[in-house]
Tab-separated table of C-alpha atoms in Angstrom:
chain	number	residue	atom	x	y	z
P	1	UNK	CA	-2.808	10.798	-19.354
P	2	UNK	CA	-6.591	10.539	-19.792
P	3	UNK	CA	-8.623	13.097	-20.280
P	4	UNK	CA	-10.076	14.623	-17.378
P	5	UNK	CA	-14.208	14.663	-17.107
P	6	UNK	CA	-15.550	17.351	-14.802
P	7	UNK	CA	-17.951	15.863	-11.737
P	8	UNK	CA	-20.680	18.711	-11.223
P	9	UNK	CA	-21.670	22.508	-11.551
P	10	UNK	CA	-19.505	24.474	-9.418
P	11	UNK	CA	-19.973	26.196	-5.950
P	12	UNK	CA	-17.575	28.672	-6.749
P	13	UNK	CA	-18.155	31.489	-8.967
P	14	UNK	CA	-16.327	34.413	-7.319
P	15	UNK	CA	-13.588	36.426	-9.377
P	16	UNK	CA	-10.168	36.450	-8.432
P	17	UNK	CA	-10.505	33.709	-5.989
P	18	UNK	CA	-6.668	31.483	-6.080
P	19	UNK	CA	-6.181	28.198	-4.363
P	20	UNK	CA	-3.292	26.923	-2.959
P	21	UNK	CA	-1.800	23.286	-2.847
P	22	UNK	CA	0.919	21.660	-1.879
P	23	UNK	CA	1.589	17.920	-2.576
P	24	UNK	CA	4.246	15.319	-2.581
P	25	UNK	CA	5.807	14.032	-5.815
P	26	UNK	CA	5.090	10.305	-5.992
P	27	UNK	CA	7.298	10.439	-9.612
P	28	UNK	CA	10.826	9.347	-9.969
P	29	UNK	CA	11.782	11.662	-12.518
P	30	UNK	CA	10.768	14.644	-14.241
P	31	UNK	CA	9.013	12.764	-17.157
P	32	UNK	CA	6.314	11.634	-14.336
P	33	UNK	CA	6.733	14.269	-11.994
P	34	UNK	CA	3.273	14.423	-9.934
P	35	UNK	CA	3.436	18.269	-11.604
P	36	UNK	CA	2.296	16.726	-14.974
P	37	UNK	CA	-0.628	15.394	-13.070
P	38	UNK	CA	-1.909	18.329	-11.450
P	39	UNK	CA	-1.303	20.922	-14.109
P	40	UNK	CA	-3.434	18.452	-15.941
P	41	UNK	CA	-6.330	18.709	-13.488
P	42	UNK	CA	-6.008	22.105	-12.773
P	43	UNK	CA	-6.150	23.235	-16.429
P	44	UNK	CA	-9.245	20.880	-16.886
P	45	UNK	CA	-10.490	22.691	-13.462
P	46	UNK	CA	-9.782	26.087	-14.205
P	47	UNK	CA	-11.871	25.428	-17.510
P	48	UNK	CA	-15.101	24.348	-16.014
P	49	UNK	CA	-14.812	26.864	-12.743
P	50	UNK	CA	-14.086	30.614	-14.224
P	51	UNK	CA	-12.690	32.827	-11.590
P	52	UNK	CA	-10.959	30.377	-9.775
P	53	UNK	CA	-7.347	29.322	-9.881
P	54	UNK	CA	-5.294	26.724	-8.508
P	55	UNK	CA	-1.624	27.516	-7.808
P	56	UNK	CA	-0.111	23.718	-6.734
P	57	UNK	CA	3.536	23.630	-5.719
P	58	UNK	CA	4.908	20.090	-5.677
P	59	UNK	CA	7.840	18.601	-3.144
P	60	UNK	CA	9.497	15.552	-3.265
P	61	UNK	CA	8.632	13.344	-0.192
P	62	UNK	CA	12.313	14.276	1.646
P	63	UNK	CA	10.475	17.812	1.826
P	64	UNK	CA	7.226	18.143	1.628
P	65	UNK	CA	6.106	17.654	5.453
P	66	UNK	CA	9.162	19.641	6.536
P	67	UNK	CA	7.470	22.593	3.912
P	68	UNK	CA	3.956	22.644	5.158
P	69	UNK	CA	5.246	22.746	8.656
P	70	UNK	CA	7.357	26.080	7.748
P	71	UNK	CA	4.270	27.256	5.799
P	72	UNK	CA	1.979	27.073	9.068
P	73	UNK	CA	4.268	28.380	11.230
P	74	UNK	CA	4.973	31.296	9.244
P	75	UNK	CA	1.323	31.885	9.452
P	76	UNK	CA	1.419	31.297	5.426
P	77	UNK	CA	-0.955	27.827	5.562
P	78	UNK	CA	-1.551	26.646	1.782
P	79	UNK	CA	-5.236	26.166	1.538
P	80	UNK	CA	-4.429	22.428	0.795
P	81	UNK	CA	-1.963	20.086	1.324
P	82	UNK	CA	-0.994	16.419	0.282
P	83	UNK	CA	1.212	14.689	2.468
P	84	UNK	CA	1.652	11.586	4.653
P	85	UNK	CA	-0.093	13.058	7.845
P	86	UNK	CA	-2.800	14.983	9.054
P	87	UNK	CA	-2.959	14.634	12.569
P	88	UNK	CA	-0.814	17.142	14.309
P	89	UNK	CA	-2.762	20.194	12.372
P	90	UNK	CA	-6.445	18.488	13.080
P	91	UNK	CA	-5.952	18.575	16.618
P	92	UNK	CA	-4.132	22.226	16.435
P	93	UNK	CA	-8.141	22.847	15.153
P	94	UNK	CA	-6.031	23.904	12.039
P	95	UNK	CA	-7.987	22.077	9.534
P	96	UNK	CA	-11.789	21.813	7.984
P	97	UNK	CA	-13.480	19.031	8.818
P	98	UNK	CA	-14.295	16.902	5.561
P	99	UNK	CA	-17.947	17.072	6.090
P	100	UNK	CA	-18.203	20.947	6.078
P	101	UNK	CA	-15.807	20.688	2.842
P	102	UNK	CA	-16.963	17.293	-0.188
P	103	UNK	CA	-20.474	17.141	-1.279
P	104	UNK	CA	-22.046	13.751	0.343
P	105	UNK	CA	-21.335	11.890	-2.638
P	106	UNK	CA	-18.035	12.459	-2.963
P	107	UNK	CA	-17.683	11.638	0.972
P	108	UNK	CA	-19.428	8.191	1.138
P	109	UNK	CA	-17.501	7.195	-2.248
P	110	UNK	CA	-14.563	6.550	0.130
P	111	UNK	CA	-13.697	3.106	0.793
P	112	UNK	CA	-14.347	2.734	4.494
P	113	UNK	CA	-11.325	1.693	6.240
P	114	UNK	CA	-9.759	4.633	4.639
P	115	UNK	CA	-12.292	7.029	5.793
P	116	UNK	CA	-12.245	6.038	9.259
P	117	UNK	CA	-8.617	6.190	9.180
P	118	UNK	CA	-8.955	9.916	8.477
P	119	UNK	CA	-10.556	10.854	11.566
P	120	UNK	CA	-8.808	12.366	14.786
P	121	UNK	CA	-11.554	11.421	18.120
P	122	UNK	CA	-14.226	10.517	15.532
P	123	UNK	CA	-14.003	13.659	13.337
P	124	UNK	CA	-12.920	12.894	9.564
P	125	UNK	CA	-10.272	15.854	8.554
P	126	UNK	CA	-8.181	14.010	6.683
P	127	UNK	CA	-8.833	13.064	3.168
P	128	UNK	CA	-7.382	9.564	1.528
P	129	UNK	CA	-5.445	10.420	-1.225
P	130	UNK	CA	-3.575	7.645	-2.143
P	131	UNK	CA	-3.170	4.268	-1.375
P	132	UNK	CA	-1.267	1.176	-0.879
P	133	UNK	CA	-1.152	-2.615	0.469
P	134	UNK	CA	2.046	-5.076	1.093
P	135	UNK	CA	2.274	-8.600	-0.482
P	136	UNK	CA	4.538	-11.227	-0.033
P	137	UNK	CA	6.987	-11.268	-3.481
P	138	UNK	CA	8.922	-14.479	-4.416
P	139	UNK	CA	11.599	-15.111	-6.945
P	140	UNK	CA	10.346	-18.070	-9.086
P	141	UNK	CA	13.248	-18.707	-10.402
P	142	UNK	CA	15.218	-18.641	-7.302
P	143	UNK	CA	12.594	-21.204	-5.741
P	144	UNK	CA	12.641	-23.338	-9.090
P	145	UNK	CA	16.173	-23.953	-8.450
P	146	UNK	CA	15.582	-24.046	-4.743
P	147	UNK	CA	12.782	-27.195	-5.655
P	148	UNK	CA	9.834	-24.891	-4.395
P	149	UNK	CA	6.392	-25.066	-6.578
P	150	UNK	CA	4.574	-22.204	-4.465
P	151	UNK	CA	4.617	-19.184	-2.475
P	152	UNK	CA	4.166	-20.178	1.481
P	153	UNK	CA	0.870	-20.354	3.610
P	154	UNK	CA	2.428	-20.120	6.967
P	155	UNK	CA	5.110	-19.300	8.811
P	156	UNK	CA	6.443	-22.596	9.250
P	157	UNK	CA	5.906	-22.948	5.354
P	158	UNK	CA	8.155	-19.485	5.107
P	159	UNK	CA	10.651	-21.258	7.091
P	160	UNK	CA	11.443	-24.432	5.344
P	161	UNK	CA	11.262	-22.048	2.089
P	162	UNK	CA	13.859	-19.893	3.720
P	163	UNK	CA	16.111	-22.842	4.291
P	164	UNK	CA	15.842	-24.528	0.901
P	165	UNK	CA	16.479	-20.948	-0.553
P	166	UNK	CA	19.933	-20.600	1.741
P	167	UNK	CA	20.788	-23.937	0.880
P	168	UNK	CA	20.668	-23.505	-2.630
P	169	UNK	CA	23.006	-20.622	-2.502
P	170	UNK	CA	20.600	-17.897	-2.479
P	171	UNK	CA	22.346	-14.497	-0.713
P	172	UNK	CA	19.076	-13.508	0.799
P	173	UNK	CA	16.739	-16.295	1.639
P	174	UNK	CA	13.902	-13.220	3.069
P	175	UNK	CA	15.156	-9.818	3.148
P	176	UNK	CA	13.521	-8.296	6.520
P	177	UNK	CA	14.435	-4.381	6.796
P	178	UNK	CA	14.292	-3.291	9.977
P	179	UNK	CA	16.319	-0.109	9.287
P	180	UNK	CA	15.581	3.232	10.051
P	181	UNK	CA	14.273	3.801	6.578
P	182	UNK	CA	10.447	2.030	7.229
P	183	UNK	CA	11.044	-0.090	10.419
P	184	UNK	CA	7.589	0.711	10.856
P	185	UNK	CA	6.181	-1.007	7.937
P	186	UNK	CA	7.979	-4.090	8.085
P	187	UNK	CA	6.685	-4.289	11.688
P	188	UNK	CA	3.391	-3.911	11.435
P	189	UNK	CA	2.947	-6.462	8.437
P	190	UNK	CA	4.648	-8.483	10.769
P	191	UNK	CA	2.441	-7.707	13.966
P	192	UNK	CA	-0.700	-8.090	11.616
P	193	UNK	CA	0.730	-11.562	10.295
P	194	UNK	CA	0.893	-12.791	13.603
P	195	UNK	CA	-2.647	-12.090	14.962
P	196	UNK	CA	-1.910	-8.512	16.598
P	197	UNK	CA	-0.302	-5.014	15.752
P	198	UNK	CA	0.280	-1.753	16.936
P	199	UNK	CA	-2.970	-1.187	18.976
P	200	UNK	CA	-5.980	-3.556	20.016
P	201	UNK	CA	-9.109	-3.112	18.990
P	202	UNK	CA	-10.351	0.268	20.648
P	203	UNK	CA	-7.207	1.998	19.568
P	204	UNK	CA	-4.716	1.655	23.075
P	205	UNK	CA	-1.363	0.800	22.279
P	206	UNK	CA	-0.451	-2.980	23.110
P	207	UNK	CA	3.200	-3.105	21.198
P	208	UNK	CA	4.062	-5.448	23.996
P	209	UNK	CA	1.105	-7.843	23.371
P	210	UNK	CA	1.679	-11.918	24.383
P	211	UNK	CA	1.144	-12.045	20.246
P	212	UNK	CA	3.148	-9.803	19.289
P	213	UNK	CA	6.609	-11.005	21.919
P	214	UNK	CA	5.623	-14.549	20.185
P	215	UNK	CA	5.915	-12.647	16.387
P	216	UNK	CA	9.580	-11.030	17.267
P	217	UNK	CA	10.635	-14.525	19.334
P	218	UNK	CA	9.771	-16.539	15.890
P	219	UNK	CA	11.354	-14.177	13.968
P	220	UNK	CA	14.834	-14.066	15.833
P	221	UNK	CA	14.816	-17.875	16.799
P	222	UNK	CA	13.560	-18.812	12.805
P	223	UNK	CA	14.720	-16.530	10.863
P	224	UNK	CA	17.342	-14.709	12.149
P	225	UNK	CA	19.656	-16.537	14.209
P	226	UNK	CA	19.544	-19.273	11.327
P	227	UNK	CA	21.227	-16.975	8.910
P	228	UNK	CA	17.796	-16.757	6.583
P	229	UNK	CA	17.898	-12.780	6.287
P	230	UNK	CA	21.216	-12.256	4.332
P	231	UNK	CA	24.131	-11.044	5.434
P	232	UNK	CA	23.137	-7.606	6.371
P	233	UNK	CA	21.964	-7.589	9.843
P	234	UNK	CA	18.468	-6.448	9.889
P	235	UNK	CA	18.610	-3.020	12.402
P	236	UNK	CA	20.822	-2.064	8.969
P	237	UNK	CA	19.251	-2.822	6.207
P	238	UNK	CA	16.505	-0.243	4.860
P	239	UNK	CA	13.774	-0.681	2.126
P	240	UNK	CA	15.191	0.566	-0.629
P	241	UNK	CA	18.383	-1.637	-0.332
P	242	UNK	CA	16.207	-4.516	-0.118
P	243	UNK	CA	13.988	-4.047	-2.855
P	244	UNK	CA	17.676	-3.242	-4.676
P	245	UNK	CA	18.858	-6.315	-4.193
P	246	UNK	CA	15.750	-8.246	-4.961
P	247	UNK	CA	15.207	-6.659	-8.226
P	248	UNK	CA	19.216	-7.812	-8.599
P	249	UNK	CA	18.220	-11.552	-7.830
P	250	UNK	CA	19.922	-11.355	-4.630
P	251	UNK	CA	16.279	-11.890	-2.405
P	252	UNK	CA	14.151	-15.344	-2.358
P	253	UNK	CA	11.261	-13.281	-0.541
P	254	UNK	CA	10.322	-10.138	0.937
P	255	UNK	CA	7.483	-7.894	2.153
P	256	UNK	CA	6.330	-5.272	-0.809
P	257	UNK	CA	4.664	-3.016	-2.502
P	258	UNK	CA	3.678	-2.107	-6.010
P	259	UNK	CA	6.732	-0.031	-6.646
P	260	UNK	CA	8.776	-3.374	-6.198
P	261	UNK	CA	6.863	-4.657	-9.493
P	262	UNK	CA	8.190	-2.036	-11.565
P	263	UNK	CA	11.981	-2.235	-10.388
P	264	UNK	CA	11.892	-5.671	-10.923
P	265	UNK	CA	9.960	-6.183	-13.917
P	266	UNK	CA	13.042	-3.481	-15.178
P	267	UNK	CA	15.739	-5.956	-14.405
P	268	UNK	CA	14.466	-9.213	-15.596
P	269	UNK	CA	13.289	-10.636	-12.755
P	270	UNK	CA	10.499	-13.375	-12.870
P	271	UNK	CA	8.702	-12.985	-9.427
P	272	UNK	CA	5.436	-14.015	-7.648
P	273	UNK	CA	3.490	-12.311	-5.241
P	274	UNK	CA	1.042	-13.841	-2.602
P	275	UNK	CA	-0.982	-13.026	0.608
P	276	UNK	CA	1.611	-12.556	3.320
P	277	UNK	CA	1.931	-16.026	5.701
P	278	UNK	CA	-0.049	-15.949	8.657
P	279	UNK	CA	1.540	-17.252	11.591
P	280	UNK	CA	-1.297	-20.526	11.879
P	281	UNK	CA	-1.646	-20.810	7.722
P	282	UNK	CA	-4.794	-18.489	7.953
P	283	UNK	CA	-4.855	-15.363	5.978
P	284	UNK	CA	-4.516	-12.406	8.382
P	285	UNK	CA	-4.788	-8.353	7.532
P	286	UNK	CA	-2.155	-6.836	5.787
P	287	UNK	CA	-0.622	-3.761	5.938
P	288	UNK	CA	-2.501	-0.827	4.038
P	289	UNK	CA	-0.733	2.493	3.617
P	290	UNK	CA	-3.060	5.971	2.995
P	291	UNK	CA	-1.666	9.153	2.114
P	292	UNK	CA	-3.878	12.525	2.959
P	293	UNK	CA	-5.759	15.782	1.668
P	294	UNK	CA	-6.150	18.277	3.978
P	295	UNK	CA	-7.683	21.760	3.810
P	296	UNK	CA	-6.095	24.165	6.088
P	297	UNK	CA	-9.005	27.280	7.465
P	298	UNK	CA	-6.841	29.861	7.570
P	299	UNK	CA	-7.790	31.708	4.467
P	300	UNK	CA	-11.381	30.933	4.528
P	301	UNK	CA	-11.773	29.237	1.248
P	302	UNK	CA	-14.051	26.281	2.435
P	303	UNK	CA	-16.527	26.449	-0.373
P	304	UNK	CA	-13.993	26.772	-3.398
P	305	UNK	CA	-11.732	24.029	-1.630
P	306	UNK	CA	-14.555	21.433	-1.394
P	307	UNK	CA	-15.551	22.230	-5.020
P	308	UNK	CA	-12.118	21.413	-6.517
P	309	UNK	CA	-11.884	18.603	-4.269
P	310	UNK	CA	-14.907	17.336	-5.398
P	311	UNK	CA	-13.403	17.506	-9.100
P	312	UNK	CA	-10.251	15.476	-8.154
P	313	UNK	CA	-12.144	12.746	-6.482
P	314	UNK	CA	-14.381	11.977	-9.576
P	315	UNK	CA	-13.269	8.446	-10.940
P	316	UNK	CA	-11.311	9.943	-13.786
P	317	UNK	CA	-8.912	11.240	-11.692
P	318	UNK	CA	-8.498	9.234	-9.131
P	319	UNK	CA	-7.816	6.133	-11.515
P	320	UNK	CA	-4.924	8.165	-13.552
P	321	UNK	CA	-3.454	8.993	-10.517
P	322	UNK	CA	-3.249	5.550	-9.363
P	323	UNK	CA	-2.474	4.221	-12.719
P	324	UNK	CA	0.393	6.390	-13.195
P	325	UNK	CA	2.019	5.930	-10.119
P	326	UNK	CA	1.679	1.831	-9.455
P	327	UNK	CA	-1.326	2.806	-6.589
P	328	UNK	CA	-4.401	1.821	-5.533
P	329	UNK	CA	-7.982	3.768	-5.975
P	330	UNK	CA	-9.334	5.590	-2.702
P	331	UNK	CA	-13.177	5.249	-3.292
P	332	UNK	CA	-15.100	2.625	-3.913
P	333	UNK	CA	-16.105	3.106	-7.510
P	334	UNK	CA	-12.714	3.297	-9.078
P	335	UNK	CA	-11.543	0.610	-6.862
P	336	UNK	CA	-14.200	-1.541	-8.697
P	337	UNK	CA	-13.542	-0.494	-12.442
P	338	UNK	CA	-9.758	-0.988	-11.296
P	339	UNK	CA	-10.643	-4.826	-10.408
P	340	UNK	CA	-12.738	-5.392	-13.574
P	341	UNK	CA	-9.761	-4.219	-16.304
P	342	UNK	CA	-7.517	-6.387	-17.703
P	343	UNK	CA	-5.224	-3.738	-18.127
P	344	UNK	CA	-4.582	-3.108	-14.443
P	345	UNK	CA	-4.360	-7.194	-13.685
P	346	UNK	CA	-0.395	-5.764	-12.341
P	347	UNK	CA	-2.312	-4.297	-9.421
P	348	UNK	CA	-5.426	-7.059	-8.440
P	349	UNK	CA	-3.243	-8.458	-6.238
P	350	UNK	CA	-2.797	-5.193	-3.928
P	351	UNK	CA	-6.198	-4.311	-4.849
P	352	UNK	CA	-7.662	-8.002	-3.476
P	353	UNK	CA	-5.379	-6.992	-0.087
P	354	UNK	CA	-7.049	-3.780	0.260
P	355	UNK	CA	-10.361	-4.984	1.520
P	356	UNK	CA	-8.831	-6.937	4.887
P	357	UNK	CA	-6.344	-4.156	5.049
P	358	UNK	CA	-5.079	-2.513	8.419
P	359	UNK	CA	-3.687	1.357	8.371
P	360	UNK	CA	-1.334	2.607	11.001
P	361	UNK	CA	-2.699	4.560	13.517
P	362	UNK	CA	-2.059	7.708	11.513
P	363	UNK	CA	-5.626	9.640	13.710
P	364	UNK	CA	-3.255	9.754	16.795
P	365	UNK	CA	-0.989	12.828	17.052
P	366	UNK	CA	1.376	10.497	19.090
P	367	UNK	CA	2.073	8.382	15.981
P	368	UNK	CA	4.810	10.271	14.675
P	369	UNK	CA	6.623	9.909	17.732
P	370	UNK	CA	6.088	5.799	18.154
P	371	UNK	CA	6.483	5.683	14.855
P	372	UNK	CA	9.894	7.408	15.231
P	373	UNK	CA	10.973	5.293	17.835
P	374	UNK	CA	10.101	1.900	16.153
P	375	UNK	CA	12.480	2.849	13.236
P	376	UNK	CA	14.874	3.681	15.596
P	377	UNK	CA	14.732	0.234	18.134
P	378	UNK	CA	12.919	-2.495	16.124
P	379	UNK	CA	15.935	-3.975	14.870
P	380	UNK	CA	17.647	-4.369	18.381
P	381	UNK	CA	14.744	-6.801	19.058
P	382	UNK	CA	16.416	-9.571	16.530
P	383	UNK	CA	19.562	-8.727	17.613
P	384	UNK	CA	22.301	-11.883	19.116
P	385	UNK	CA	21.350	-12.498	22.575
P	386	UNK	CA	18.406	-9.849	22.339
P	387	UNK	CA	15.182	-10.821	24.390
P	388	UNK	CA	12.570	-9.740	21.933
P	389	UNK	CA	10.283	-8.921	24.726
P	390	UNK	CA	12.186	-6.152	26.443
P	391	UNK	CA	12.583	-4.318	23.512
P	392	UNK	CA	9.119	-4.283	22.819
P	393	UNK	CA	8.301	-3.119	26.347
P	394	UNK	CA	10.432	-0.844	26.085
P	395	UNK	CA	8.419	0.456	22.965
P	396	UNK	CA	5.065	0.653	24.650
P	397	UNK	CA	6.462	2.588	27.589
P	398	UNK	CA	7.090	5.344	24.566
P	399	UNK	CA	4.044	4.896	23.289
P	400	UNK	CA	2.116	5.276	26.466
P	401	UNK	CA	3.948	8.227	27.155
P	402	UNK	CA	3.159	9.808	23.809
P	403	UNK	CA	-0.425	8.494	24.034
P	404	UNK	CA	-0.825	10.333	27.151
P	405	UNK	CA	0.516	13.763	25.709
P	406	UNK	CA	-2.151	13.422	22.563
């Protein structure tokens, strides 16, 4: 790991003062365990800032939500946490807002669609920690044998691909998990593909949208029904076994994410990646993926939390992080020395994504919820003799319900 630079004099210069975190583990074993990257930063922290320490317990991501929920409810909030949501504990009026906690700097290094996505009724309280976009992976030598030169532009281009793949023998022509795993992701890359997604442009749920009945139509009546996504049906197949079987050679296509390279770089695999198809041939957002920072008020730390926050923001970090663990930068800054290294040429085509990138509506406390039930009904909407459009009404009656309760 790099060595770790300091980014300013600190604010903090009280004895005895101890911070707590919690975070996630984004490693896949204990030789890059997140825990080597934070006892990294807080040793070069606790160096620079005497009288301050910083006592991080890491979770895998099976437990880490489940743990800062007992935490809080036990009245035992860590002073920070890292985790996939923020929401529910901003609007509990659990959490400092980010401008009372980074130095300005540090705040307006954020790249913006990642800030805003941090804010709960226009108030930023959640801080992007890490980041993510979805591409559109191919096996090259699957279409070589297939006679296909490039990735497709459209959907009707991801079609006839599909078909030439099945025809050659492939298993999995596109792999499209709907499973209970990350229904939600697939989804929205889908939604997003086809002009739409989750909400419209002021932030009102339109699941049910004319565009988005025309995405789940085209992808029953083109994909589906034709036999194109492999002989799992899709309401069962999750992620993980998809990326499994495509880093097996099993999968012409599917929607990913930088992990994927890794797995199948591992196995041999020669693969492409390009823009996800829009449905007219136009490039349309993608799906971006954020994970959060938060600073809990309970213990009254403010000042010492926004100083070591500032530290873990500075370039440095933020690029080892992201280097370590197949991610993308959060600010602006990194994002751009990322882009201009050779070294990290893996990642430019995430990176390029990021920019047009669309997050979930992680600000509303009712995502959870929708976001539950998605995972849980998506794949009935592809289903034999499903009407794509029920199920999807069906959806936004949830979500107006849960929109109402936020």
């Amino acid at each position: 790991m790099a060595t770790l630079a300091g980014c300013g004099a600190s604010a903090a210069d009280g004895p005895g003062v101890t911070l707590t975190l919690v975070a996630a583990d984004y490693g896949d074993s204990k030789a890059n365990s997140s825990r080597k990257y934070w006892d990294a930063v807080v040793k070069a922290y606790e160096k620079r800032t005497p009288g301050v320490t910083v006592d991080v317990t890491v979770h895998s991501w099976n437990d880490v939500d489940r743990e800062i929920r007992e935490m809080v409810a036990a009245g035992e909030a860590p002073d920070m946490a890292q985790a996939g949501t923020y929401a529910d504990y901003a609007s509990a009026d659990r959490l400092y807002e980010v401008d009372d906690l980074l130095s300005i700097p540090v705040q307006a290094g954020f790249l913006p669609q990642l800030a805003n996505a941090g804010k709960v009724r226009r108030v930023a309280y959640g801080m992007p920690f890490a980041a993510s976009t979805r591409v559109l992976f191919y096996n090259k030598k699957l279409f070589a044998e297939a006679g296909l030169d490039d990735a497709p532009r459209s959907w009707s281009e991801l079609a006839a691909d599909a078909a030439a793949l099945d025809q050659a023998g492939v298993r999995t022509a596109y792999a499209l998990p709907l499973g209970p795993e990350e229904a939600q992701a697939e989804t929205m890359q889908w939604l997003l593909s086809g002009g739409a997604g989750y909400t419209d442009n002021v932030g009102t749920y339109r699941i049910d949208s004319d565009e988005n009945v025309r995405t789940f139509t085209w992808l029953k009546d083109k994909l589906v029904d034709k036999g194109l996504t492999g002989p799992t049906a899709p309401a069962e197949l999750n992620r993980a076994d998809a990326f499994a079987a495509f880093a097996r050679g099993e999968v012409g296509m599917l929607n990913g994410h930088p992990t994927l390279m890794r797995m199948a770089a591992a196995e041999g695999v020669d693969y492409g990646t390009a823009p996800m198809p829009g449905y007219d041939g136009r490039r349309h957002a993608t799906m971006g993926v954020a994970d959060w920072m938060m600073a809990f008020k309970q213990n009254g730390h403010g000042e010492e939390i926004g100083d070591f926050l500032d530290f873990v923001y500075s370039d440095e970090n933020v690029l080892d992080f992201s280097r370590e663990y197949d991610l993308l930068p959060v600010t602006a800054s990194a994002s751009e020395e990322m882009a201009a290294d050779p070294d990290d040429v893996d990642l430019h085509p995430f990176l390029d994504a990021l920019p047009d990138a669309a997050l979930p509506p992680v600000g509303k406390t009712s995502w959870a919820d929708v976001s539950a039930a998605v995972k849980k009904q998506i794949g009935r909407a592809v289903r034999p003799g499903a009407k794509p459009g029920v199920v999807l009404e069906q959806l936004q009656q949830t979500a107006s319900a849960a929109d109402r309760e936020d």
